[in-house]
PDB file of C-alpha atoms in Angstrom:
ATOM      1  CA  MET A   1    -128.620 -35.942-178.904  1.00 78.00           C
ATOM      2  CA  CYS A   2    -129.247 -38.437-181.692  1.00 80.00           C
ATOM      3  CA  GLU A   3    -132.166 -36.302-182.867  1.00 83.00           C
ATOM      4  CA  ARG A   4    -130.041 -33.137-182.803  1.00 87.00           C
ATOM      5  CA  LEU A   5    -127.109 -34.579-184.773  1.00 89.00           C
ATOM      6  CA  PRO A   6    -128.561 -33.805-188.249  1.00 91.00           C
ATOM      7  CA  VAL A   7    -129.268 -30.245-187.115  1.00 90.00           C
ATOM      8  CA  LEU A   8    -125.729 -29.814-185.751  1.00 88.00           C
ATOM      9  CA  ALA A   9    -124.175 -31.259-188.898  1.00 90.00           C
ATOM     10  CA  ALA A  10    -126.191 -28.912-191.130  1.00 91.00           C
ATOM     11  CA  GLU A  11    -125.413 -25.916-188.920  1.00 92.00           C
ATOM     12  CA  TYR A  12    -121.669 -26.486-189.212  1.00 90.00           C
ATOM     13  CA  GLY A  13    -121.623 -27.612-192.832  1.00 92.00           C
ATOM     14  CA  LEU A  14    -120.743 -31.237-192.113  1.00 92.00           C
ATOM     15  CA  HIS A  15    -121.917 -34.245-194.099  1.00 93.00           C
ATOM     16  CA  MET A  16    -123.001 -37.123-191.872  1.00 93.00           C
ATOM     17  CA  VAL A  17    -121.667 -40.635-192.453  1.00 93.00           C
ATOM     18  CA  PRO A  18    -123.137 -43.441-190.281  1.00 91.00           C
ATOM     19  CA  ALA A  19    -119.800 -45.142-189.535  1.00 89.00           C
ATOM     20  CA  VAL A  20    -116.485 -44.412-187.811  1.00 89.00           C
ATOM     21  CA  PRO A  21    -112.943 -45.197-189.065  1.00 86.00           C
ATOM     22  CA  GLU A  22    -112.098 -48.097-186.754  1.00 81.00           C
ATOM     23  CA  ASP A  23    -108.574 -48.777-188.094  1.00 78.00           C
ATOM     24  CA  HIS A  24    -107.361 -45.259-188.763  1.00 77.00           C
ATOM     25  CA  PRO A  25    -103.557 -45.096-188.168  1.00 80.00           C
ATOM     26  CA  GLY A  26    -103.761 -41.810-186.244  1.00 84.00           C
ATOM     27  CA  ARG A  27    -106.276 -41.515-183.390  1.00 85.00           C
ATOM     28  CA  ALA A  28    -107.129 -39.003-180.693  1.00 88.00           C
ATOM     29  CA  ASN A  29    -109.913 -39.074-178.114  1.00 88.00           C
ATOM     30  CA  VAL A  30    -111.780 -36.115-176.703  1.00 87.00           C
ATOM     31  CA  ASP A  31    -113.411 -36.425-173.284  1.00 81.00           C
ATOM     32  CA  GLY A  32    -117.137 -36.108-173.748  1.00 81.00           C
ATOM     33  CA  GLU A  33    -117.392 -34.407-170.363  1.00 80.00           C
ATOM     34  CA  ALA A  34    -114.847 -31.738-171.342  1.00 83.00           C
ATOM     35  CA  MET A  35    -116.455 -30.759-174.668  1.00 88.00           C
ATOM     36  CA  THR A  36    -120.074 -30.724-175.812  1.00 90.00           C
ATOM     37  CA  ALA A  37    -121.216 -32.100-179.160  1.00 90.00           C
ATOM     38  CA  ASP A  38    -121.807 -28.519-180.352  1.00 92.00           C
ATOM     39  CA  GLU A  39    -118.233 -27.560-179.439  1.00 92.00           C
ATOM     40  CA  PHE A  40    -116.885 -30.632-181.183  1.00 92.00           C
ATOM     41  CA  CYS A  41    -118.740 -29.799-184.419  1.00 92.00           C
ATOM     42  CA  ARG A  42    -117.598 -26.169-184.180  1.00 92.00           C
ATOM     43  CA  LEU A  43    -113.997 -27.394-183.855  1.00 90.00           C
ATOM     44  CA  ALA A  44    -114.479 -29.649-186.892  1.00 91.00           C
ATOM     45  CA  GLN A  45    -115.772 -26.715-188.951  1.00 92.00           C
ATOM     46  CA  ALA A  46    -112.944 -24.444-187.843  1.00 92.00           C
ATOM     47  CA  ALA A  47    -110.366 -27.088-188.804  1.00 91.00           C
ATOM     48  CA  GLY A  48    -111.866 -27.500-192.262  1.00 91.00           C
ATOM     49  CA  ALA A  49    -113.523 -30.869-191.796  1.00 91.00           C
ATOM     50  CA  ARG A  50    -116.303 -31.722-194.238  1.00 93.00           C
ATOM     51  CA  VAL A  51    -117.487 -35.078-192.892  1.00 93.00           C
ATOM     52  CA  LEU A  52    -118.953 -35.986-189.483  1.00 93.00           C
ATOM     53  CA  PHE A  53    -118.668 -39.723-188.840  1.00 94.00           C
ATOM     54  CA  HIS A  54    -121.058 -41.049-186.234  1.00 92.00           C
ATOM     55  CA  CYS A  55    -122.332 -44.288-184.726  1.00 92.00           C
ATOM     56  CA  THR A  56    -124.507 -45.337-181.824  1.00 90.00           C
ATOM     57  CA  THR A  57    -124.405 -48.352-179.512  1.00 90.00           C
ATOM     58  CA  THR A  58    -127.587 -50.123-178.489  1.00 92.00           C
ATOM     59  CA  PHE A  59    -127.706 -51.365-174.931  1.00 92.00           C
ATOM     60  CA  ASP A  60    -127.792 -55.176-174.572  1.00 93.00           C
ATOM     61  CA  ALA A  61    -129.053 -55.925-171.061  1.00 93.00           C
ATOM     62  CA  ASP A  62    -128.143 -59.619-171.093  1.00 92.00           C
ATOM     63  CA  ALA A  63    -124.577 -58.976-172.243  1.00 92.00           C
ATOM     64  CA  PHE A  64    -124.173 -56.191-169.697  1.00 91.00           C
ATOM     65  CA  LEU A  65    -125.438 -58.316-166.802  1.00 91.00           C
ATOM     66  CA  ASP A  66    -123.323 -61.318-167.810  1.00 90.00           C
ATOM     67  CA  GLY A  67    -120.234 -59.137-167.669  1.00 89.00           C
ATOM     68  CA  ALA A  68    -121.220 -57.240-164.529  1.00 88.00           C
ATOM     69  CA  PHE A  69    -122.324 -60.185-162.377  1.00 86.00           C
ATOM     70  CA  PRO A  70    -120.553 -63.499-163.095  1.00 81.00           C
ATOM     71  CA  GLU A  71    -122.609 -66.386-161.728  1.00 72.00           C
ATOM     72  CA  ASP A  72    -119.708 -68.728-160.890  1.00 60.00           C
ATOM     73  CA  ASP A  73    -119.810 -67.844-157.189  1.00 53.00           C
ATOM     74  CA  ASP A  74    -123.566 -67.393-156.688  1.00 54.00           C
ATOM     75  CA  GLU A  75    -123.870 -70.741-154.916  1.00 53.00           C
ATOM     76  CA  ALA A  76    -121.681 -69.420-152.114  1.00 53.00           C
ATOM     77  CA  LEU A  77    -124.176 -66.662-151.298  1.00 57.00           C
ATOM     78  CA  PRO A  78    -126.761 -67.064-148.532  1.00 56.00           C
ATOM     79  CA  GLY A  79    -129.721 -65.872-150.605  1.00 54.00           C
ATOM     80  CA  PRO A  80    -131.523 -62.907-152.203  1.00 49.00           C
ATOM     81  CA  GLU A  81    -132.689 -61.623-148.805  1.00 53.00           C
ATOM     82  CA  THR A  82    -129.311 -59.959-148.185  1.00 75.00           C
ATOM     83  CA  ALA A  83    -128.874 -56.263-148.906  1.00 79.00           C
ATOM     84  CA  THR A  84    -126.136 -57.034-151.426  1.00 81.00           C
ATOM     85  CA  MET A  85    -128.291 -59.415-153.433  1.00 83.00           C
ATOM     86  CA  ALA A  86    -131.184 -56.927-153.292  1.00 86.00           C
ATOM     87  CA  ALA A  87    -128.905 -54.232-154.769  1.00 87.00           C
ATOM     88  CA  ILE A  88    -127.814 -56.592-157.550  1.00 88.00           C
ATOM     89  CA  GLU A  89    -131.420 -57.484-158.347  1.00 89.00           C
ATOM     90  CA  GLN A  90    -132.305 -53.794-158.539  1.00 92.00           C
ATOM     91  CA  VAL A  91    -129.496 -53.211-161.057  1.00 92.00           C
ATOM     92  CA  ARG A  92    -130.766 -56.160-163.098  1.00 93.00           C
ATOM     93  CA  ARG A  93    -134.292 -54.754-163.231  1.00 94.00           C
ATOM     94  CA  ARG A  94    -133.038 -51.314-164.278  1.00 94.00           C
ATOM     95  CA  ALA A  95    -130.799 -52.828-166.961  1.00 93.00           C
ATOM     96  CA  ARG A  96    -133.695 -54.759-168.484  1.00 94.00           C
ATOM     97  CA  ARG A  97    -135.824 -51.597-168.600  1.00 94.00           C
ATOM     98  CA  HIS A  98    -133.154 -49.956-170.801  1.00 93.00           C
ATOM     99  CA  ASP A  99    -132.651 -52.978-173.056  1.00 93.00           C
ATOM    100  CA  GLY A 100    -132.556 -51.867-176.712  1.00 92.00           C
ATOM    101  CA  GLN A 101    -132.099 -48.179-175.953  1.00 92.00           C
ATOM    102  CA  ILE A 102    -129.188 -46.144-177.323  1.00 90.00           C
ATOM    103  CA  ALA A 103    -126.525 -46.129-174.631  1.00 90.00           C
ATOM    104  CA  ASP A 104    -123.590 -44.444-176.381  1.00 90.00           C
ATOM    105  CA  VAL A 105    -123.019 -41.915-179.160  1.00 91.00           C
ATOM    106  CA  GLN A 106    -119.657 -41.637-180.890  1.00 92.00           C
ATOM    107  CA  LEU A 107    -118.611 -38.844-183.265  1.00 93.00           C
ATOM    108  CA  CYS A 108    -115.448 -38.623-185.361  1.00 93.00           C
ATOM    109  CA  VAL A 109    -113.846 -36.124-187.698  1.00 93.00           C
ATOM    110  CA  VAL A 110    -110.516 -36.435-189.494  1.00 92.00           C
ATOM    111  CA  LEU A 111    -108.273 -33.422-188.928  1.00 90.00           C
ATOM    112  CA  ASP A 112    -104.901 -33.260-190.669  1.00 87.00           C
ATOM    113  CA  GLY A 113    -104.796 -37.032-191.019  1.00 86.00           C
ATOM    114  CA  VAL A 114    -105.770 -37.709-187.388  1.00 91.00           C
ATOM    115  CA  ALA A 115    -109.111 -39.309-186.518  1.00 92.00           C
ATOM    116  CA  VAL A 116    -110.473 -37.353-183.555  1.00 92.00           C
ATOM    117  CA  PHE A 117    -113.157 -39.217-181.589  1.00 92.00           C
ATOM    118  CA  TRP A 118    -115.783 -37.819-179.221  1.00 92.00           C
ATOM    119  CA  SER A 119    -118.201 -40.033-177.299  1.00 90.00           C
ATOM    120  CA  ARG A 120    -120.853 -39.676-174.670  1.00 88.00           C
ATOM    121  CA  LEU A 121    -122.415 -42.398-172.530  1.00 87.00           C
ATOM    122  CA  ALA A 122    -126.067 -41.951-171.634  1.00 87.00           C
ATOM    123  CA  SER A 123    -126.518 -40.631-168.081  1.00 86.00           C
ATOM    124  CA  TRP A 124    -128.549 -43.685-167.121  1.00 91.00           C
ATOM    125  CA  GLY A 125    -125.816 -45.903-168.564  1.00 89.00           C
ATOM    126  CA  ALA A 126    -123.064 -44.277-166.509  1.00 87.00           C
ATOM    127  CA  LYS A 127    -125.177 -44.595-163.344  1.00 91.00           C
ATOM    128  CA  LEU A 128    -125.968 -48.225-164.179  1.00 93.00           C
ATOM    129  CA  VAL A 129    -122.280 -49.083-164.636  1.00 91.00           C
ATOM    130  CA  ASP A 130    -121.354 -47.356-161.374  1.00 92.00           C
ATOM    131  CA  ASP A 131    -124.098 -49.090-159.372  1.00 92.00           C
ATOM    132  CA  ALA A 132    -123.230 -52.473-160.907  1.00 92.00           C
ATOM    133  CA  GLU A 133    -119.554 -52.086-159.942  1.00 92.00           C
ATOM    134  CA  LYS A 134    -120.459 -51.145-156.358  1.00 92.00           C
ATOM    135  CA  ALA A 135    -122.880 -54.062-156.026  1.00 89.00           C
ATOM    136  CA  GLN A 136    -120.339 -56.513-157.463  1.00 88.00           C
ATOM    137  CA  ASP A 137    -117.633 -55.261-155.093  1.00 89.00           C
ATOM    138  CA  GLU A 138    -119.983 -55.812-152.146  1.00 87.00           C
ATOM    139  CA  LYS A 139    -120.850 -59.247-153.485  1.00 85.00           C
ATOM    140  CA  ASN A 140    -117.165 -60.169-153.826  1.00 84.00           C
ATOM    141  CA  ASN A 141    -116.510 -59.055-150.251  1.00 87.00           C
ATOM    142  CA  MET A 142    -119.463 -61.081-148.994  1.00 83.00           C
ATOM    143  CA  VAL A 143    -118.389 -64.171-150.930  1.00 81.00           C
ATOM    144  CA  GLU A 144    -114.874 -63.872-149.517  1.00 86.00           C
ATOM    145  CA  GLN A 145    -116.228 -63.572-145.969  1.00 85.00           C
ATOM    146  CA  ILE A 146    -118.492 -66.595-146.465  1.00 84.00           C
ATOM    147  CA  ARG A 147    -115.686 -68.695-147.926  1.00 85.00           C
ATOM    148  CA  THR A 148    -113.325 -67.690-145.124  1.00 88.00           C
ATOM    149  CA  SER A 149    -115.944 -68.672-142.554  1.00 88.00           C
ATOM    150  CA  GLN A 150    -116.628 -71.958-144.342  1.00 87.00           C
ATOM    151  CA  ALA A 151    -112.906 -72.721-144.491  1.00 89.00           C
ATOM    152  CA  LYS A 152    -112.584 -72.121-140.745  1.00 92.00           C
ATOM    153  CA  ASP A 153    -115.573 -74.356-140.014  1.00 92.00           C
ATOM    154  CA  GLU A 154    -114.192 -77.026-142.331  1.00 92.00           C
ATOM    155  CA  GLN A 155    -110.754 -76.937-140.729  1.00 93.00           C
ATOM    156  CA  ALA A 156    -112.330 -77.127-137.279  1.00 94.00           C
ATOM    157  CA  GLU A 157    -114.218 -80.267-138.311  1.00 93.00           C
ATOM    158  CA  ILE A 158    -111.071 -81.778-139.861  1.00 94.00           C
ATOM    159  CA  THR A 159    -109.151 -81.082-136.659  1.00 94.00           C
ATOM    160  CA  ARG A 160    -111.916 -82.603-134.524  1.00 94.00           C
ATOM    161  CA  ILE A 161    -112.001 -85.825-136.558  1.00 93.00           C
ATOM    162  CA  SER A 162    -108.212 -85.985-136.726  1.00 93.00           C
ATOM    163  CA  ARG A 163    -107.883 -85.713-132.940  1.00 93.00           C
ATOM    164  CA  GLN A 164    -110.594 -88.316-132.478  1.00 93.00           C
ATOM    165  CA  LEU A 165    -108.587 -90.717-134.634  1.00 92.00           C
ATOM    166  CA  GLN A 166    -105.275 -89.904-132.945  1.00 90.00           C
ATOM    167  CA  ASP A 167    -106.768 -90.493-129.485  1.00 90.00           C
ATOM    168  CA  ASP A 168    -108.097 -93.937-130.371  1.00 88.00           C
ATOM    169  CA  PRO A 169    -105.651 -96.785-129.578  1.00 87.00           C
ATOM    170  CA  SER A 170    -106.850 -98.994-132.432  1.00 85.00           C
ATOM    171  CA  PHE A 171    -106.088 -96.277-134.999  1.00 88.00           C
ATOM    172  CA  ARG A 172    -102.869 -95.154-133.342  1.00 83.00           C
ATOM    173  CA  GLU A 173    -101.549 -98.717-133.002  1.00 80.00           C
ATOM    174  CA  ALA A 174    -102.660 -99.932-136.456  1.00 81.00           C
ATOM    175  CA  LYS A 175     -99.750-101.784-138.061  1.00 75.00           C
ATOM    176  CA  ASP A 176    -100.832-101.498-141.701  1.00 80.00           C
ATOM    177  CA  PRO A 177    -103.142 -99.392-143.929  1.00 82.00           C
ATOM    178  CA  GLN A 178    -105.899-102.017-143.833  1.00 86.00           C
ATOM    179  CA  ALA A 179    -106.016-102.000-140.035  1.00 86.00           C
ATOM    180  CA  ARG A 180    -105.988 -98.208-140.002  1.00 86.00           C
ATOM    181  CA  ARG A 181    -108.803 -98.111-142.555  1.00 88.00           C
ATOM    182  CA  ARG A 182    -110.923-100.486-140.445  1.00 89.00           C
ATOM    183  CA  ALA A 183    -110.311 -98.365-137.358  1.00 90.00           C
ATOM    184  CA  ALA A 184    -111.244 -95.184-139.245  1.00 91.00           C
ATOM    185  CA  ASP A 185    -114.446 -96.764-140.587  1.00 91.00           C
ATOM    186  CA  ARG A 186    -115.438 -97.706-137.054  1.00 90.00           C
ATOM    187  CA  LEU A 187    -114.648 -94.323-135.529  1.00 91.00           C
ATOM    188  CA  VAL A 188    -115.806 -92.099-138.412  1.00 91.00           C
ATOM    189  CA  PRO A 189    -118.325 -93.983-140.590  1.00 90.00           C
ATOM    190  CA  ARG A 190    -118.159 -93.262-144.292  1.00 89.00           C
ATOM    191  CA  PRO A 191    -120.706 -90.594-145.353  1.00 89.00           C
ATOM    192  CA  ASP A 192    -123.276 -91.016-148.086  1.00 87.00           C
ATOM    193  CA  GLU A 193    -121.702 -91.485-151.516  1.00 81.00           C
ATOM    194  CA  GLN A 194    -123.339 -88.287-152.792  1.00 85.00           C
ATOM    195  CA  ASP A 195    -121.988 -86.164-149.957  1.00 87.00           C
ATOM    196  CA  TYR A 196    -118.728 -85.211-151.653  1.00 88.00           C
ATOM    197  CA  GLU A 197    -117.960 -82.463-149.136  1.00 89.00           C
ATOM    198  CA  ALA A 198    -118.175 -84.859-146.193  1.00 90.00           C
ATOM    199  CA  HIS A 199    -116.009 -87.364-148.059  1.00 91.00           C
ATOM    200  CA  ARG A 200    -113.387 -84.695-148.695  1.00 92.00           C
ATOM    201  CA  ILE A 201    -113.358 -83.554-145.058  1.00 93.00           C
ATOM    202  CA  ARG A 202    -113.107 -87.151-143.784  1.00 92.00           C
ATOM    203  CA  THR A 203    -110.247 -87.971-146.165  1.00 92.00           C
ATOM    204  CA  ARG A 204    -108.310 -84.846-145.171  1.00 93.00           C
ATOM    205  CA  ALA A 205    -108.861 -85.616-141.481  1.00 93.00           C
ATOM    206  CA  ILE A 206    -107.507 -89.151-141.885  1.00 93.00           C
ATOM    207  CA  HIS A 207    -104.421 -87.897-143.721  1.00 93.00           C
ATOM    208  CA  GLU A 208    -103.908 -85.206-141.090  1.00 93.00           C
ATOM    209  CA  ALA A 209    -104.191 -87.775-138.290  1.00 92.00           C
ATOM    210  CA  ILE A 210    -101.698 -90.109-139.964  1.00 91.00           C
ATOM    211  CA  SER A 211     -99.227 -87.257-140.482  1.00 92.00           C
ATOM    212  CA  ALA A 212     -99.598 -86.077-136.882  1.00 92.00           C
ATOM    213  CA  LEU A 213     -99.066 -89.585-135.524  1.00 90.00           C
ATOM    214  CA  GLN A 214     -96.021 -90.077-137.721  1.00 89.00           C
ATOM    215  CA  GLU A 215     -94.527 -86.780-136.574  1.00 92.00           C
ATOM    216  CA  ALA A 216     -95.170 -87.693-132.945  1.00 90.00           C
ATOM    217  CA  ALA A 217     -93.611 -91.136-133.404  1.00 89.00           C
ATOM    218  CA  ASP A 218     -90.571 -89.681-135.151  1.00 91.00           C
ATOM    219  CA  ALA A 219     -90.005 -87.234-132.301  1.00 93.00           C
ATOM    220  CA  ILE A 220     -90.438 -89.889-129.593  1.00 92.00           C
ATOM    221  CA  PHE A 221     -88.160 -92.467-131.170  1.00 92.00           C
ATOM    222  CA  ALA A 222     -85.549 -89.887-132.120  1.00 93.00           C
ATOM    223  CA  GLU A 223     -85.283 -89.159-128.402  1.00 94.00           C
ATOM    224  CA  TYR A 224     -85.235 -92.892-127.595  1.00 93.00           C
ATOM    225  CA  MET A 225     -82.269 -93.326-129.928  1.00 92.00           C
ATOM    226  CA  THR A 226     -80.256 -91.067-127.598  1.00 92.00           C
ATOM    227  CA  GLN A 227     -81.331 -93.007-124.496  1.00 91.00           C
ATOM    228  CA  VAL A 228     -80.610 -96.610-125.483  1.00 92.00           C
ATOM    229  CA  PRO A 229     -78.644 -97.626-122.337  1.00 91.00           C
ATOM    230  CA  GLN A 230     -81.205 -96.059-119.999  1.00 92.00           C
ATOM    231  CA  LEU A 231     -84.065 -97.718-121.896  1.00 92.00           C
ATOM    232  CA  ALA A 232     -82.297-101.088-121.613  1.00 91.00           C
ATOM    233  CA  ASP A 233     -82.105-100.715-117.842  1.00 91.00           C
ATOM    234  CA  GLU A 234     -85.777 -99.776-117.761  1.00 92.00           C
ATOM    235  CA  VAL A 235     -86.718-102.828-119.841  1.00 91.00           C
ATOM    236  CA  LEU A 236     -84.864-105.166-117.509  1.00 91.00           C
ATOM    237  CA  ALA A 237     -86.238-103.501-114.391  1.00 91.00           C
ATOM    238  CA  SER A 238     -89.778-103.872-115.723  1.00 91.00           C
ATOM    239  CA  GLY A 239     -89.413-107.621-116.274  1.00 90.00           C
ATOM    240  CA  ALA A 240     -90.698-107.204-119.814  1.00 88.00           C
ATOM    241  CA  LEU A 241     -88.208-109.795-121.099  1.00 89.00           C
ATOM    242  CA  ASP A 242     -88.744-112.348-118.350  1.00 87.00           C
ATOM    243  CA  GLY A 243     -89.468-115.720-119.880  1.00 84.00           C
ATOM    244  CA  ALA A 244     -88.149-114.794-123.348  1.00 85.00           C
ATOM    245  CA  ARG A 245     -85.355-117.337-123.924  1.00 85.00           C
ATOM    246  CA  THR A 246     -84.529-116.636-127.565  1.00 89.00           C
ATOM    247  CA  ILE A 247     -83.422-113.489-129.360  1.00 89.00           C
ATOM    248  CA  PRO A 248     -86.516-113.397-131.647  1.00 90.00           C
ATOM    249  CA  ALA A 249     -88.757-113.735-128.585  1.00 91.00           C
ATOM    250  CA  ARG A 250     -86.856-110.983-126.763  1.00 91.00           C
ATOM    251  CA  LYS A 251     -87.217-108.713-129.799  1.00 91.00           C
ATOM    252  CA  ILE A 252     -90.985-109.247-129.756  1.00 91.00           C
ATOM    253  CA  HIS A 253     -91.191-108.419-126.035  1.00 92.00           C
ATOM    254  CA  LEU A 254     -88.903-105.431-126.458  1.00 92.00           C
ATOM    255  CA  LYS A 255     -90.991-104.113-129.342  1.00 91.00           C
ATOM    256  CA  GLU A 256     -94.163-104.423-127.271  1.00 90.00           C
ATOM    257  CA  PHE A 257     -92.500-102.653-124.331  1.00 93.00           C
ATOM    258  CA  LEU A 258     -91.446 -99.722-126.545  1.00 92.00           C
ATOM    259  CA  ARG A 259     -94.823 -99.593-128.216  1.00 89.00           C
ATOM    260  CA  LYS A 260     -96.620 -99.235-124.880  1.00 89.00           C
ATOM    261  CA  ARG A 261     -94.049 -96.781-123.525  1.00 91.00           C
ATOM    262  CA  SER A 262     -94.408 -94.525-126.578  1.00 89.00           C
ATOM    263  CA  GLY A 263     -98.188 -94.403-126.378  1.00 85.00           C
ATOM    264  CA  GLY A 264     -98.948 -96.998-129.012  1.00 84.00           C
ATOM    265  CA  HIS A 265     -96.441 -96.099-131.716  1.00 86.00           C
ATOM    266  CA  THR A 266     -94.617 -98.944-133.465  1.00 86.00           C
ATOM    267  CA  PRO A 267     -90.875 -98.577-132.802  1.00 90.00           C
ATOM    268  CA  PRO A 268     -88.518 -98.490-135.804  1.00 89.00           C
ATOM    269  CA  ALA A 269     -86.398-101.526-136.585  1.00 90.00           C
ATOM    270  CA  ASP A 270     -83.187 -99.501-136.116  1.00 91.00           C
ATOM    271  CA  LEU A 271     -84.022 -98.842-132.473  1.00 92.00           C
ATOM    272  CA  ILE A 272     -84.750-102.523-131.826  1.00 91.00           C
ATOM    273  CA  THR A 273     -81.438-103.478-133.472  1.00 91.00           C
ATOM    274  CA  LEU A 274     -79.428-100.989-131.412  1.00 91.00           C
ATOM    275  CA  MET A 275     -80.991-102.097-128.163  1.00 91.00           C
ATOM    276  CA  MET A 276     -80.533-105.792-128.935  1.00 91.00           C
ATOM    277  CA  GLU A 277     -76.810-105.156-129.442  1.00 90.00           C
ATOM    278  CA  LEU A 278     -76.531-104.481-125.703  1.00 90.00           C
ATOM    279  CA  PRO A 279     -75.340-107.628-123.864  1.00 88.00           C
ATOM    280  CA  GLN A 280     -77.875-107.295-121.057  1.00 85.00           C
ATOM    281  CA  LEU A 281     -80.721-107.472-123.561  1.00 86.00           C
ATOM    282  CA  ARG A 282     -79.234-109.894-126.056  1.00 80.00           C
ATOM    283  CA  ASN A 283     -77.930-112.489-123.580  1.00 76.00           C
ATOM    284  CA  PRO A 284     -80.542-114.017-121.272  1.00 65.00           C
ATOM    285  CA  SER A 285     -77.790-114.991-118.817  1.00 58.00           C
ATOM    286  CA  SER A 286     -76.547-111.441-118.268  1.00 51.00           C
ATOM    287  CA  ALA A 287     -78.327-111.049-114.942  1.00 42.00           C
ATOM    288  CA  GLY A 288     -75.396-109.126-113.532  1.00 40.00           C
ATOM    289  CA  ALA A 289     -76.399-106.154-115.647  1.00 42.00           C
ATOM    290  CA  LEU A 290     -79.668-105.725-113.754  1.00 42.00           C
ATOM    291  CA  PRO A 291     -80.043-102.439-111.917  1.00 44.00           C
ATOM    292  CA  ALA A 292     -79.844-102.428-108.129  1.00 39.00           C
ATOM    293  CA  ALA A 293     -83.577-101.765-107.899  1.00 39.00           C
ATOM    294  CA  ARG A 294     -84.238-105.452-108.602  1.00 42.00           C
ATOM    295  CA  GLN A 295     -83.876-108.036-105.867  1.00 39.00           C
ATOM    296  CA  PRO A 296     -80.512-109.917-105.950  1.00 38.00           C
ATOM    297  CA  GLU A 297     -82.136-113.294-106.165  1.00 38.00           C
ATOM    298  CA  GLU A 298     -84.216-112.299-109.193  1.00 40.00           C
ATOM    299  CA  THR A 299     -83.168-113.626-112.585  1.00 39.00           C
ATOM    300  CA  LEU A 300     -84.646-113.310-116.040  1.00 38.00           C
ATOM    301  CA  PHE A 301     -85.571-116.989-116.063  1.00 38.00           C
ATOM    302  CA  ARG A 302     -86.918-118.283-112.788  1.00 41.00           C
ATOM    303  CA  MET A 303     -87.163-121.795-114.169  1.00 38.00           C
ATOM    304  CA  GLU A 304     -83.318-121.964-114.134  1.00 40.00           C
ATOM    305  CA  GLN A 305     -83.076-121.419-110.374  1.00 40.00           C
ATOM    306  CA  SER A 306     -81.960-124.448-108.378  1.00 34.00           C
TER     307      SER A 306
END
């Protein structure tokens, strides 16, 4: 087509100008598939045009490939042995073979103050664009599948570590962050400093375990708060406060009783306060409040028997 343009221009009495009016206020575009270059020049002659503007675009393989196949997600792909990566590599080879060739021809004539443009993309260029789009779509689908699979595997590992931590008494019963950190280091040793992915998974698992334990403790002690009298009877029946002669000592024994009963969770101070307000727990001499299950001669403090 580029070789025929001078012949077409001469045939239809048009003077060729190697440029197109980029900023013309009035523009119209003609589909290159709907009208041939000959028909476009014939239209220009019939409308009284005297000048045929034209320009060509040279194909830049590197620019085309950079736009067609972003490399930001290549590391998520399994390798060039996949059919998708083979298709992409084929497009790359074809693009480099056409590097420097004319990929697009654009013609323009000005008719009654309107710049009318006609363009045609080389057949190999249209096929290259189509194949690149298909290959990129397949690549995007594959990347999404891989990332979804990786996310599932990662969450499964986080859940496994989190449950391991929750099931360990030393982690579950840790009373402060330092104790919990020591328990975590023992159960799930810190990975190599360069293994950022393992560090991230371990950190998320620890946070997930702490949140799960806190939710479990909140649910357990919320129920305990509605069962204070029954819990008091259970404490006395168990003998957990036997030998505790002072209120501070009884609080310590009560806290330990609740901790064991809840599966290792530290009871909140509000629950301890409410329970210690009950006379049978606060007053060591309130043996009359003992449930019938205990023997009549039993008392909280055997040393006071005479």
